[in-house]
Amino acid sequence: MTTALMFLTTGHALAEMVIEPGSDDRINWQSLDEFKAAHGDLQGQELDLLGPWLGPDQELFTSLLPYFEAATGAKVNYSGSDSFEQQIVIDSEAGSPPDIAIFPQPGLAADLARKGHLRPLGDETGQWLRDNYAAGESWAALSTYMGEDGSEHVYAFPFKADVKSLVWYVPENFEDAGYEVPRTYEDLKALTEQIAADGETPWCIGLGSGGATGWPATDWVEDLMLRLNSPEDYDAWTTNDLTFNDPKVVKAIEEFGWFSKNDDFVANGADAVASTDFRESPKGLFDSPPACYMHRQASFIPSFFPEGTEIGLDADFFYFPAPADGSMGQPVLGGGTLFAVLSDNPAAMAFVDFLKTPAAHEIWMAQKGFLTPYQGVNPEAYGDETLKKMGDILLSATTFRFDGSDLMPGAIGAGAFWTGMVDFVGGKSAQEVADSIQQTWATLN
């Protein structure tokens, strides 16, 4: 019996545990022993967490909490809210925040840091991210904000990532047609042209999403910004230090148009792109004969595949490839959640240290719905091959960037950018659209 098993079976019913400690050799139980040695003196403390997770996500996250409780003696209370963004602001300004908040968007965390509501996590946390996460400098930067004192500090710890730089396809369709998965961006464009030359349709693209129509195109443009320009340009674009109508941005929009505004490249023609619902769009992959061969979308899209689709067999994905010359490395666009401390409760800082243990990642990895860029975890802990393959993409990243529209002011990222992309596929030029978005941004300054 390992030490981890001994302390977890004391006072805690194993029925609460998803994985019995010591029973799964994919998980680094020793890291929990080491964590207990450093933080096992919090008996009687309570820790309140507020986050956006409800339903299955809440169940998965809270499956980690008994391990922390057993190691420290502290009790953890998690509350999930579907109005987290509003609730955390209200609670913080009222002086009654949770000890830890789990932010789905860094912009909101940055706002609260600037107002003095978040506690710095220390330079050592920034260095830990640089040393232990793939593209660690990217993750450290994502967690660093200006504080009330006017200085920058690390205020958040990223835990649980999502990948958006994915292209979905049906392996059988590729095999029947003799197509190979492209390894470079140039190969991707060449394959697009080849499929069209063969009389077939390369892409399914749909921007429809009710009041949010247009957002799938923003993800395309963000991925293309990372493949045509430097990470520094991308960062400057999200803050408007690089204006939206800069030639670099216009070029990225035009590049999206290369795929989306060519009737030969898109299922049902370019005129259908804006009106096709994004949830319906990938279904063309599964038509017989195929209505399209490729669909660019984030890791969540299999939820809208035909019932019974088996990922890895009936459908698969590949990394949206980078240019062949290597100048842009292997950029990955995605999202994630960030844990920030809002009180002086010592159990809160201990919880951040808990999230640095390989076991905290591996226990969730062994279930579902979790990806991590932590290089110190055992990739064999992933519960299925699809997650493992997405995890490999994260671990291979040289640059990770958060969804740009989520970093921009709401009037842009959830407004003018969306509608601008609809106007673009509807016939306006990239320059016209970029000028219009920039004019809107200028009114916010």
Tab-separated table of C-alpha atoms in Angstrom:
chain	number	residue	atom	x	y	z
A	1	MET	CA	0.000	0.000	0.000
A	2	THR	CA	1.472	3.345	-1.033
A	3	THR	CA	1.565	6.320	1.274
A	4	ALA	CA	-0.949	7.996	-1.052
A	5	LEU	CA	-3.338	5.101	-0.563
A	6	MET	CA	-2.883	5.189	3.197
A	7	PHE	CA	-3.727	8.833	3.650
A	8	LEU	CA	-6.589	8.736	1.177
A	9	THR	CA	-8.288	5.833	2.871
A	10	THR	CA	-8.202	7.572	6.233
A	11	GLY	CA	-11.517	9.322	6.776
A	12	HIS	CA	-12.506	9.285	3.114
A	13	ALA	CA	-14.812	6.748	1.539
A	14	LEU	CA	-13.235	5.231	-1.520
A	15	ALA	CA	-16.648	5.427	-3.169
A	16	GLU	CA	-15.962	9.156	-3.546
A	17	MET	CA	-12.836	8.449	-5.550
A	18	VAL	CA	-12.904	7.992	-9.281
A	19	ILE	CA	-9.577	6.155	-9.190
A	20	GLU	CA	-8.445	4.262	-6.099
A	21	PRO	CA	-5.022	5.650	-5.130
A	22	GLY	CA	-2.215	3.363	-6.121
A	23	SER	CA	-4.456	1.297	-8.382
A	24	ASP	CA	-3.475	2.927	-11.678
A	25	ASP	CA	0.234	2.931	-12.428
A	26	ARG	CA	-0.215	5.569	-15.144
A	27	ILE	CA	-0.661	8.142	-12.375
A	28	ASN	CA	2.215	9.666	-10.437
A	29	TRP	CA	0.979	8.953	-6.923
A	30	GLN	CA	4.357	9.941	-5.488
A	31	SER	CA	3.659	13.532	-6.487
A	32	LEU	CA	0.670	13.474	-4.128
A	33	ASP	CA	2.861	12.081	-1.344
A	34	GLU	CA	5.299	14.947	-1.894
A	35	PHE	CA	2.466	17.464	-1.957
A	36	LYS	CA	1.120	16.081	1.348
A	37	ALA	CA	4.555	16.425	2.935
A	38	ALA	CA	4.594	20.116	2.023
A	39	HIS	CA	0.939	21.001	2.718
A	40	GLY	CA	-0.452	18.444	5.148
A	41	ASP	CA	-1.051	20.982	7.906
A	42	LEU	CA	-4.342	22.595	6.831
A	43	GLN	CA	-6.638	20.525	9.046
A	44	GLY	CA	-9.925	22.311	9.669
A	45	GLN	CA	-9.440	24.919	6.911
A	46	GLU	CA	-12.218	25.481	4.371
A	47	LEU	CA	-11.665	26.530	0.768
A	48	ASP	CA	-14.392	28.033	-1.434
A	49	LEU	CA	-14.114	27.807	-5.223
A	50	LEU	CA	-16.361	29.449	-7.829
A	51	GLY	CA	-16.225	28.451	-11.478
A	52	PRO	CA	-18.179	28.065	-14.723
A	53	TRP	CA	-18.381	24.265	-14.676
A	54	LEU	CA	-21.765	22.601	-14.262
A	55	GLY	CA	-23.077	19.121	-15.034
A	56	PRO	CA	-20.513	16.571	-16.257
A	57	ASP	CA	-17.651	19.107	-16.191
A	58	GLN	CA	-18.408	19.878	-12.551
A	59	GLU	CA	-18.453	16.174	-11.698
A	60	LEU	CA	-15.105	15.653	-13.405
A	61	PHE	CA	-13.445	18.605	-11.703
A	62	THR	CA	-14.818	17.806	-8.260
A	63	SER	CA	-13.494	14.252	-8.614
A	64	LEU	CA	-10.066	15.808	-7.953
A	65	LEU	CA	-11.060	17.475	-4.696
A	66	PRO	CA	-10.963	14.463	-2.335
A	67	TYR	CA	-7.283	13.970	-3.170
A	68	PHE	CA	-6.524	17.551	-2.101
A	69	GLU	CA	-8.685	17.200	1.007
A	70	ALA	CA	-6.997	13.976	2.040
A	71	ALA	CA	-3.526	15.398	1.529
A	72	THR	CA	-4.121	18.638	3.427
A	73	GLY	CA	-6.987	18.084	5.837
A	74	ALA	CA	-8.818	21.055	4.329
A	75	LYS	CA	-12.414	20.917	3.092
A	76	VAL	CA	-13.200	22.223	-0.409
A	77	ASN	CA	-16.542	23.708	-1.461
A	78	TYR	CA	-17.061	24.201	-5.200
A	79	SER	CA	-19.928	26.245	-6.656
A	80	GLY	CA	-20.622	26.247	-10.383
A	81	SER	CA	-22.495	29.094	-12.047
A	82	ASP	CA	-23.810	29.647	-15.558
A	83	SER	CA	-23.453	33.376	-14.880
A	84	PHE	CA	-19.921	33.119	-13.504
A	85	GLU	CA	-18.686	36.231	-15.319
A	86	GLN	CA	-21.286	38.417	-13.611
A	87	GLN	CA	-21.168	36.640	-10.236
A	88	ILE	CA	-17.413	36.924	-9.715
A	89	VAL	CA	-17.501	40.671	-10.363
A	90	ILE	CA	-20.425	41.177	-7.968
A	91	ASP	CA	-18.814	39.071	-5.227
A	92	SER	CA	-15.409	40.727	-5.616
A	93	GLU	CA	-16.752	44.264	-5.504
A	94	ALA	CA	-18.959	43.398	-2.533
A	95	GLY	CA	-15.907	42.189	-0.606
A	96	SER	CA	-17.125	38.595	-0.395
A	97	PRO	CA	-15.223	36.740	-3.127
A	98	PRO	CA	-14.486	33.028	-3.150
A	99	ASP	CA	-10.974	31.980	-2.185
A	100	ILE	CA	-10.363	30.801	-5.770
A	101	ALA	CA	-12.135	31.689	-9.014
A	102	ILE	CA	-11.861	29.644	-12.204
A	103	PHE	CA	-11.860	31.964	-15.208
A	104	PRO	CA	-12.751	30.747	-18.719
A	105	GLN	CA	-11.403	33.992	-20.203
A	106	PRO	CA	-8.160	35.771	-19.246
A	107	GLY	CA	-9.615	39.207	-20.006
A	108	LEU	CA	-11.941	39.102	-17.010
A	109	ALA	CA	-9.123	37.906	-14.745
A	110	ALA	CA	-6.966	40.783	-15.981
A	111	ASP	CA	-9.740	43.279	-15.191
A	112	LEU	CA	-10.049	42.017	-11.607
A	113	ALA	CA	-6.260	41.993	-11.154
A	114	ARG	CA	-6.084	45.617	-12.241
A	115	LYS	CA	-8.755	46.491	-9.668
A	116	GLY	CA	-6.788	44.796	-6.905
A	117	HIS	CA	-9.042	41.781	-6.383
A	118	LEU	CA	-6.532	39.026	-7.282
A	119	ARG	CA	-3.509	37.905	-5.265
A	120	PRO	CA	-0.152	37.525	-7.070
A	121	LEU	CA	0.969	33.900	-7.299
A	122	GLY	CA	4.658	34.787	-7.206
A	123	ASP	CA	7.435	34.829	-9.771
A	124	GLU	CA	8.069	31.165	-9.042
A	125	THR	CA	4.700	30.255	-10.573
A	126	GLY	CA	5.585	32.066	-13.783
A	127	GLN	CA	8.902	30.243	-13.893
A	128	TRP	CA	7.147	26.937	-13.186
A	129	LEU	CA	4.931	27.487	-16.237
A	130	ARG	CA	7.930	28.333	-18.420
A	131	ASP	CA	9.778	25.233	-17.235
A	132	ASN	CA	6.937	22.705	-17.258
A	133	TYR	CA	4.349	23.602	-19.902
A	134	ALA	CA	4.950	23.183	-23.635
A	135	ALA	CA	5.158	26.687	-25.111
A	136	GLY	CA	5.601	27.689	-21.470
A	137	GLU	CA	6.418	31.310	-22.228
A	138	SER	CA	3.000	31.585	-23.890
A	139	TRP	CA	1.216	30.216	-20.825
A	140	ALA	CA	3.184	32.449	-18.453
A	141	ALA	CA	2.282	35.499	-20.529
A	142	LEU	CA	-1.384	34.441	-20.556
A	143	SER	CA	-1.310	34.442	-16.746
A	144	THR	CA	0.482	37.782	-16.254
A	145	TYR	CA	-1.519	40.980	-15.776
A	146	MET	CA	-1.099	44.532	-14.555
A	147	GLY	CA	-1.955	44.853	-10.893
A	148	GLU	CA	-3.446	47.712	-8.941
A	149	ASP	CA	0.118	48.790	-8.162
A	150	GLY	CA	0.839	49.364	-11.864
A	151	SER	CA	3.286	46.439	-12.034
A	152	GLU	CA	2.879	43.121	-13.807
A	153	HIS	CA	2.555	39.927	-11.781
A	154	VAL	CA	1.513	36.331	-12.397
A	155	TYR	CA	-2.085	36.215	-11.166
A	156	ALA	CA	-3.457	32.984	-12.632
A	157	PHE	CA	-2.621	29.327	-13.077
A	158	PRO	CA	-3.831	27.727	-16.340
A	159	PHE	CA	-5.321	24.264	-15.869
A	160	LYS	CA	-7.351	22.397	-18.518
A	161	ALA	CA	-6.753	23.466	-22.115
A	162	ASP	CA	-8.757	23.236	-25.330
A	163	VAL	CA	-7.408	22.915	-28.884
A	164	LYS	CA	-8.893	24.762	-31.851
A	165	SER	CA	-6.214	24.234	-34.532
A	166	LEU	CA	-7.822	21.062	-35.889
A	167	VAL	CA	-9.062	19.884	-39.294
A	168	TRP	CA	-11.573	17.012	-39.267
A	169	TYR	CA	-11.912	14.414	-42.024
A	170	VAL	CA	-13.184	10.894	-42.737
A	171	PRO	CA	-10.194	8.538	-43.149
A	172	GLU	CA	-12.109	6.209	-45.483
A	173	ASN	CA	-12.864	9.118	-47.825
A	174	PHE	CA	-9.217	10.130	-47.928
A	175	GLU	CA	-8.153	6.534	-48.525
A	176	ASP	CA	-10.664	5.967	-51.318
A	177	ALA	CA	-9.563	9.139	-53.104
A	178	GLY	CA	-5.843	8.614	-52.492
A	179	TYR	CA	-5.411	11.778	-50.432
A	180	GLU	CA	-2.801	12.102	-47.703
A	181	VAL	CA	-2.992	14.167	-44.539
A	182	PRO	CA	-1.142	17.446	-45.239
A	183	ARG	CA	1.929	18.131	-43.141
A	184	THR	CA	2.453	21.802	-44.042
A	185	TYR	CA	0.231	24.776	-44.758
A	186	GLU	CA	1.362	24.688	-48.359
A	187	ASP	CA	0.324	21.026	-48.536
A	188	LEU	CA	-3.109	21.941	-47.144
A	189	LYS	CA	-3.668	24.496	-49.903
A	190	ALA	CA	-2.363	22.090	-52.529
A	191	LEU	CA	-4.726	19.381	-51.297
A	192	THR	CA	-7.609	21.870	-51.449
A	193	GLU	CA	-6.780	22.566	-55.087
A	194	GLN	CA	-6.329	18.881	-55.888
A	195	ILE	CA	-9.713	17.894	-54.449
A	196	ALA	CA	-11.408	20.648	-56.455
A	197	ALA	CA	-9.519	19.614	-59.612
A	198	ASP	CA	-10.840	16.078	-59.088
A	199	GLY	CA	-14.362	17.463	-59.272
A	200	GLU	CA	-14.969	17.129	-55.536
A	201	THR	CA	-15.507	19.752	-52.796
A	202	PRO	CA	-12.666	20.241	-50.308
A	203	TRP	CA	-14.363	22.099	-47.442
A	204	CYS	CA	-17.521	22.380	-45.392
A	205	ILE	CA	-17.719	25.814	-43.745
A	206	GLY	CA	-20.684	27.166	-41.802
A	207	LEU	CA	-20.846	30.431	-39.867
A	208	GLY	CA	-24.443	30.282	-38.672
A	209	SER	CA	-24.938	30.454	-34.901
A	210	GLY	CA	-28.048	32.495	-34.163
A	211	GLY	CA	-27.100	35.776	-32.540
A	212	ALA	CA	-23.435	34.725	-32.614
A	213	THR	CA	-23.349	34.077	-36.381
A	214	GLY	CA	-19.870	34.670	-37.750
A	215	TRP	CA	-17.788	33.393	-34.841
A	216	PRO	CA	-16.429	30.266	-36.649
A	217	ALA	CA	-14.760	32.576	-39.166
A	218	THR	CA	-12.975	34.448	-36.382
A	219	ASP	CA	-11.291	31.170	-35.395
A	220	TRP	CA	-10.143	30.697	-39.003
A	221	VAL	CA	-8.666	34.199	-39.094
A	222	GLU	CA	-6.948	33.700	-35.730
A	223	ASP	CA	-5.333	30.450	-36.879
A	224	LEU	CA	-4.198	32.163	-40.081
A	225	MET	CA	-2.809	35.154	-38.165
A	226	LEU	CA	-0.588	32.708	-36.255
A	227	ARG	CA	0.607	31.117	-39.511
A	228	LEU	CA	1.280	34.317	-41.439
A	229	ASN	CA	2.604	36.542	-38.636
A	230	SER	CA	4.622	36.414	-35.438
A	231	PRO	CA	3.099	35.706	-32.008
A	232	GLU	CA	3.986	39.289	-31.111
A	233	ASP	CA	1.891	40.554	-34.022
A	234	TYR	CA	-0.992	38.358	-32.860
A	235	ASP	CA	-0.754	39.776	-29.332
A	236	ALA	CA	-0.625	43.338	-30.626
A	237	TRP	CA	-3.674	42.650	-32.817
A	238	THR	CA	-5.765	41.495	-29.842
A	239	THR	CA	-5.052	44.784	-28.028
A	240	ASN	CA	-5.308	47.002	-31.146
A	241	ASP	CA	-1.653	48.003	-30.914
A	242	LEU	CA	-1.660	46.415	-34.366
A	243	THR	CA	-4.758	47.973	-35.890
A	244	PHE	CA	-7.452	45.732	-37.310
A	245	ASN	CA	-6.932	47.232	-40.769
A	246	ASP	CA	-3.178	46.716	-40.737
A	247	PRO	CA	-2.031	44.943	-43.940
A	248	LYS	CA	-1.035	41.875	-41.886
A	249	VAL	CA	-4.582	41.445	-40.614
A	250	VAL	CA	-6.117	42.189	-44.006
A	251	LYS	CA	-3.907	39.482	-45.488
A	252	ALA	CA	-5.133	36.924	-42.924
A	253	ILE	CA	-8.762	37.770	-43.723
A	254	GLU	CA	-8.019	37.463	-47.442
A	255	GLU	CA	-6.399	34.100	-46.787
A	256	PHE	CA	-9.615	32.922	-45.147
A	257	GLY	CA	-11.378	34.120	-48.269
A	258	TRP	CA	-9.100	31.915	-50.383
A	259	PHE	CA	-10.805	28.942	-48.741
A	260	SER	CA	-14.309	30.298	-48.143
A	261	LYS	CA	-15.124	32.552	-51.112
A	262	ASN	CA	-14.380	30.078	-53.905
A	263	ASP	CA	-17.476	28.195	-55.063
A	264	ASP	CA	-15.327	25.221	-56.046
A	265	PHE	CA	-13.839	24.944	-52.553
A	266	VAL	CA	-16.950	25.059	-50.341
A	267	ALA	CA	-19.965	22.768	-50.076
A	268	ASN	CA	-23.057	24.420	-51.617
A	269	GLY	CA	-20.921	27.317	-52.845
A	270	ALA	CA	-19.590	30.440	-51.176
A	271	ASP	CA	-23.040	32.017	-50.881
A	272	ALA	CA	-24.077	29.288	-48.432
A	273	VAL	CA	-21.214	29.808	-45.964
A	274	ALA	CA	-22.882	32.498	-43.846
A	275	SER	CA	-26.287	30.816	-43.748
A	276	THR	CA	-25.079	27.269	-42.997
A	277	ASP	CA	-25.316	26.509	-39.283
A	278	PHE	CA	-21.935	25.570	-37.814
A	279	ARG	CA	-23.533	22.568	-36.089
A	280	GLU	CA	-24.861	21.228	-39.393
A	281	SER	CA	-21.779	22.046	-41.436
A	282	PRO	CA	-19.574	19.031	-40.562
A	283	LYS	CA	-22.295	16.546	-41.487
A	284	GLY	CA	-21.269	16.887	-45.133
A	285	LEU	CA	-18.179	14.862	-44.291
A	286	PHE	CA	-20.422	11.837	-43.763
A	287	ASP	CA	-22.589	12.110	-46.867
A	288	SER	CA	-22.260	9.452	-49.553
A	289	PRO	CA	-20.694	10.579	-51.780
A	290	PRO	CA	-18.959	13.130	-49.506
A	291	ALA	CA	-20.284	16.688	-49.710
A	292	CYS	CA	-16.836	17.769	-48.512
A	293	TYR	CA	-13.556	16.258	-47.362
A	294	MET	CA	-12.386	18.635	-44.607
A	295	HIS	CA	-13.849	20.760	-41.820
A	296	ARG	CA	-11.832	23.099	-39.583
A	297	GLN	CA	-13.232	23.271	-36.069
A	298	ALA	CA	-12.286	22.906	-32.412
A	299	SER	CA	-12.181	19.756	-30.320
A	300	PHE	CA	-15.856	20.001	-29.313
A	301	ILE	CA	-17.303	19.479	-32.827
A	302	PRO	CA	-17.752	15.663	-32.639
A	303	SER	CA	-20.788	16.428	-30.452
A	304	PHE	CA	-22.504	17.344	-33.735
A	305	PHE	CA	-21.331	14.363	-35.774
A	306	PRO	CA	-23.881	11.670	-36.648
A	307	GLU	CA	-24.823	9.506	-33.705
A	308	GLY	CA	-22.504	6.550	-33.248
A	309	THR	CA	-19.522	8.144	-35.025
A	310	GLU	CA	-16.320	6.631	-33.666
A	311	ILE	CA	-13.438	9.083	-33.571
A	312	GLY	CA	-10.276	7.531	-34.973
A	313	LEU	CA	-12.258	5.204	-37.217
A	314	ASP	CA	-15.300	6.927	-38.751
A	315	ALA	CA	-13.780	10.384	-38.374
A	316	ASP	CA	-10.401	11.746	-37.403
A	317	PHE	CA	-8.489	15.016	-37.270
A	318	PHE	CA	-5.099	16.497	-38.009
A	319	TYR	CA	-3.262	19.600	-36.829
A	320	PHE	CA	-4.006	22.703	-38.929
A	321	PRO	CA	-0.483	22.766	-40.317
A	322	ALA	CA	2.083	25.551	-40.183
A	323	PRO	CA	4.227	26.875	-43.070
A	324	ALA	CA	6.918	24.534	-44.373
A	325	ASP	CA	9.821	26.919	-43.716
A	326	GLY	CA	9.359	26.590	-39.965
A	327	SER	CA	9.416	30.350	-39.443
A	328	MET	CA	6.229	30.247	-37.391
A	329	GLY	CA	7.086	27.057	-35.516
A	330	GLN	CA	4.072	24.987	-34.476
A	331	PRO	CA	1.458	27.503	-33.279
A	332	VAL	CA	-1.670	26.220	-31.568
A	333	LEU	CA	-4.844	28.227	-31.112
A	334	GLY	CA	-7.020	27.263	-28.204
A	335	GLY	CA	-8.611	28.150	-24.941
A	336	GLY	CA	-8.517	27.096	-21.350
A	337	THR	CA	-9.378	27.907	-17.776
A	338	LEU	CA	-7.309	29.871	-15.286
A	339	PHE	CA	-7.329	29.552	-11.494
A	340	ALA	CA	-6.846	32.778	-9.540
A	341	VAL	CA	-6.641	33.433	-5.797
A	342	LEU	CA	-8.827	36.166	-4.288
A	343	SER	CA	-8.198	35.756	-0.542
A	344	ASP	CA	-5.412	35.299	1.988
A	345	ASN	CA	-6.575	31.788	2.865
A	346	PRO	CA	-3.379	29.657	2.917
A	347	ALA	CA	-5.372	26.720	1.541
A	348	ALA	CA	-5.885	28.702	-1.677
A	349	MET	CA	-2.177	28.932	-2.451
A	350	ALA	CA	-1.834	25.268	-1.479
A	351	PHE	CA	-4.499	24.409	-4.052
A	352	VAL	CA	-2.462	26.139	-6.762
A	353	ASP	CA	0.482	23.965	-5.744
A	354	PHE	CA	-1.811	20.922	-5.934
A	355	LEU	CA	-2.552	21.806	-9.566
A	356	LYS	CA	1.187	21.659	-10.249
A	357	THR	CA	1.334	17.962	-9.334
A	358	PRO	CA	1.335	15.505	-12.246
A	359	ALA	CA	-1.327	13.472	-10.421
A	360	ALA	CA	-3.862	16.328	-10.469
A	361	HIS	CA	-3.636	16.354	-14.265
A	362	GLU	CA	-3.398	12.600	-14.748
A	363	ILE	CA	-6.448	11.768	-12.630
A	364	TRP	CA	-8.620	13.936	-14.889
A	365	MET	CA	-6.755	12.789	-18.022
A	366	ALA	CA	-7.692	9.203	-17.191
A	367	GLN	CA	-11.368	10.138	-17.370
A	368	LYS	CA	-12.509	12.439	-20.216
A	369	GLY	CA	-12.773	16.028	-21.342
A	370	PHE	CA	-9.331	17.163	-20.229
A	371	LEU	CA	-6.187	18.274	-22.079
A	372	THR	CA	-2.968	19.609	-20.610
A	373	PRO	CA	0.273	21.134	-21.916
A	374	TYR	CA	2.137	19.841	-18.812
A	375	GLN	CA	5.247	18.086	-20.087
A	376	GLY	CA	5.714	16.230	-16.794
A	377	VAL	CA	2.595	14.094	-17.072
A	378	ASN	CA	2.372	10.565	-18.409
A	379	PRO	CA	0.628	10.848	-21.825
A	380	GLU	CA	-0.489	7.227	-21.452
A	381	ALA	CA	-2.846	8.430	-18.710
A	382	TYR	CA	-5.279	9.791	-21.297
A	383	GLY	CA	-8.557	7.930	-21.216
A	384	ASP	CA	-8.758	7.529	-24.991
A	385	GLU	CA	-6.605	7.878	-28.090
A	386	THR	CA	-8.430	10.980	-29.328
A	387	LEU	CA	-7.519	12.947	-26.209
A	388	LYS	CA	-3.976	11.598	-26.335
A	389	LYS	CA	-3.584	12.773	-29.935
A	390	MET	CA	-4.908	16.239	-29.046
A	391	GLY	CA	-2.572	16.244	-26.064
A	392	ASP	CA	0.320	15.494	-28.414
A	393	ILE	CA	-0.604	18.587	-30.448
A	394	LEU	CA	-0.458	20.691	-27.275
A	395	LEU	CA	2.872	19.176	-26.250
A	396	SER	CA	4.318	19.842	-29.726
A	397	ALA	CA	3.282	23.500	-29.692
A	398	THR	CA	6.023	26.094	-29.846
A	399	THR	CA	3.452	28.871	-29.393
A	400	PHE	CA	0.038	28.721	-27.734
A	401	ARG	CA	-2.377	31.563	-28.114
A	402	PHE	CA	-5.802	32.039	-26.600
A	403	ASP	CA	-8.747	32.646	-28.891
A	404	GLY	CA	-8.163	36.226	-30.031
A	405	SER	CA	-11.793	37.291	-30.125
A	406	ASP	CA	-12.092	36.338	-26.437
A	407	LEU	CA	-9.187	38.664	-25.656
A	408	MET	CA	-10.661	41.630	-27.537
A	409	PRO	CA	-13.290	43.989	-26.115
A	410	GLY	CA	-16.742	42.433	-26.304
A	411	ALA	CA	-17.922	45.005	-28.836
A	412	ILE	CA	-15.228	43.712	-31.187
A	413	GLY	CA	-14.613	40.051	-30.391
A	414	ALA	CA	-18.290	39.247	-29.820
A	415	GLY	CA	-19.666	41.921	-32.132
A	416	ALA	CA	-17.994	43.733	-34.988
A	417	PHE	CA	-15.577	40.868	-35.751
A	418	TRP	CA	-18.467	38.396	-36.059
A	419	THR	CA	-20.591	40.624	-38.276
A	420	GLY	CA	-17.564	41.684	-40.290
A	421	MET	CA	-16.828	38.092	-41.238
A	422	VAL	CA	-20.423	37.625	-42.386
A	423	ASP	CA	-20.084	40.762	-44.516
A	424	PHE	CA	-16.807	39.435	-45.897
A	425	VAL	CA	-18.165	36.098	-47.105
A	426	GLY	CA	-21.195	38.038	-48.366
A	427	GLY	CA	-19.079	39.988	-50.815
A	428	LYS	CA	-17.289	42.843	-49.067
A	429	SER	CA	-13.518	43.049	-49.428
A	430	ALA	CA	-11.147	42.238	-46.592
A	431	GLN	CA	-10.013	45.862	-46.545
A	432	GLU	CA	-13.584	47.176	-46.261
A	433	VAL	CA	-14.376	44.797	-43.423
A	434	ALA	CA	-11.118	45.506	-41.587
A	435	ASP	CA	-11.641	49.269	-41.913
A	436	SER	CA	-15.164	48.958	-40.505
A	437	ILE	CA	-14.030	46.875	-37.519
A	438	GLN	CA	-11.213	49.322	-36.812
A	439	GLN	CA	-13.648	52.239	-36.916
A	440	THR	CA	-15.746	50.485	-34.260
A	441	TRP	CA	-12.662	49.822	-32.135
A	442	ALA	CA	-11.651	53.489	-32.382
A	443	THR	CA	-14.936	54.506	-30.761
A	444	LEU	CA	-14.032	52.428	-27.682
A	445	ASN	CA	-10.790	54.270	-26.965
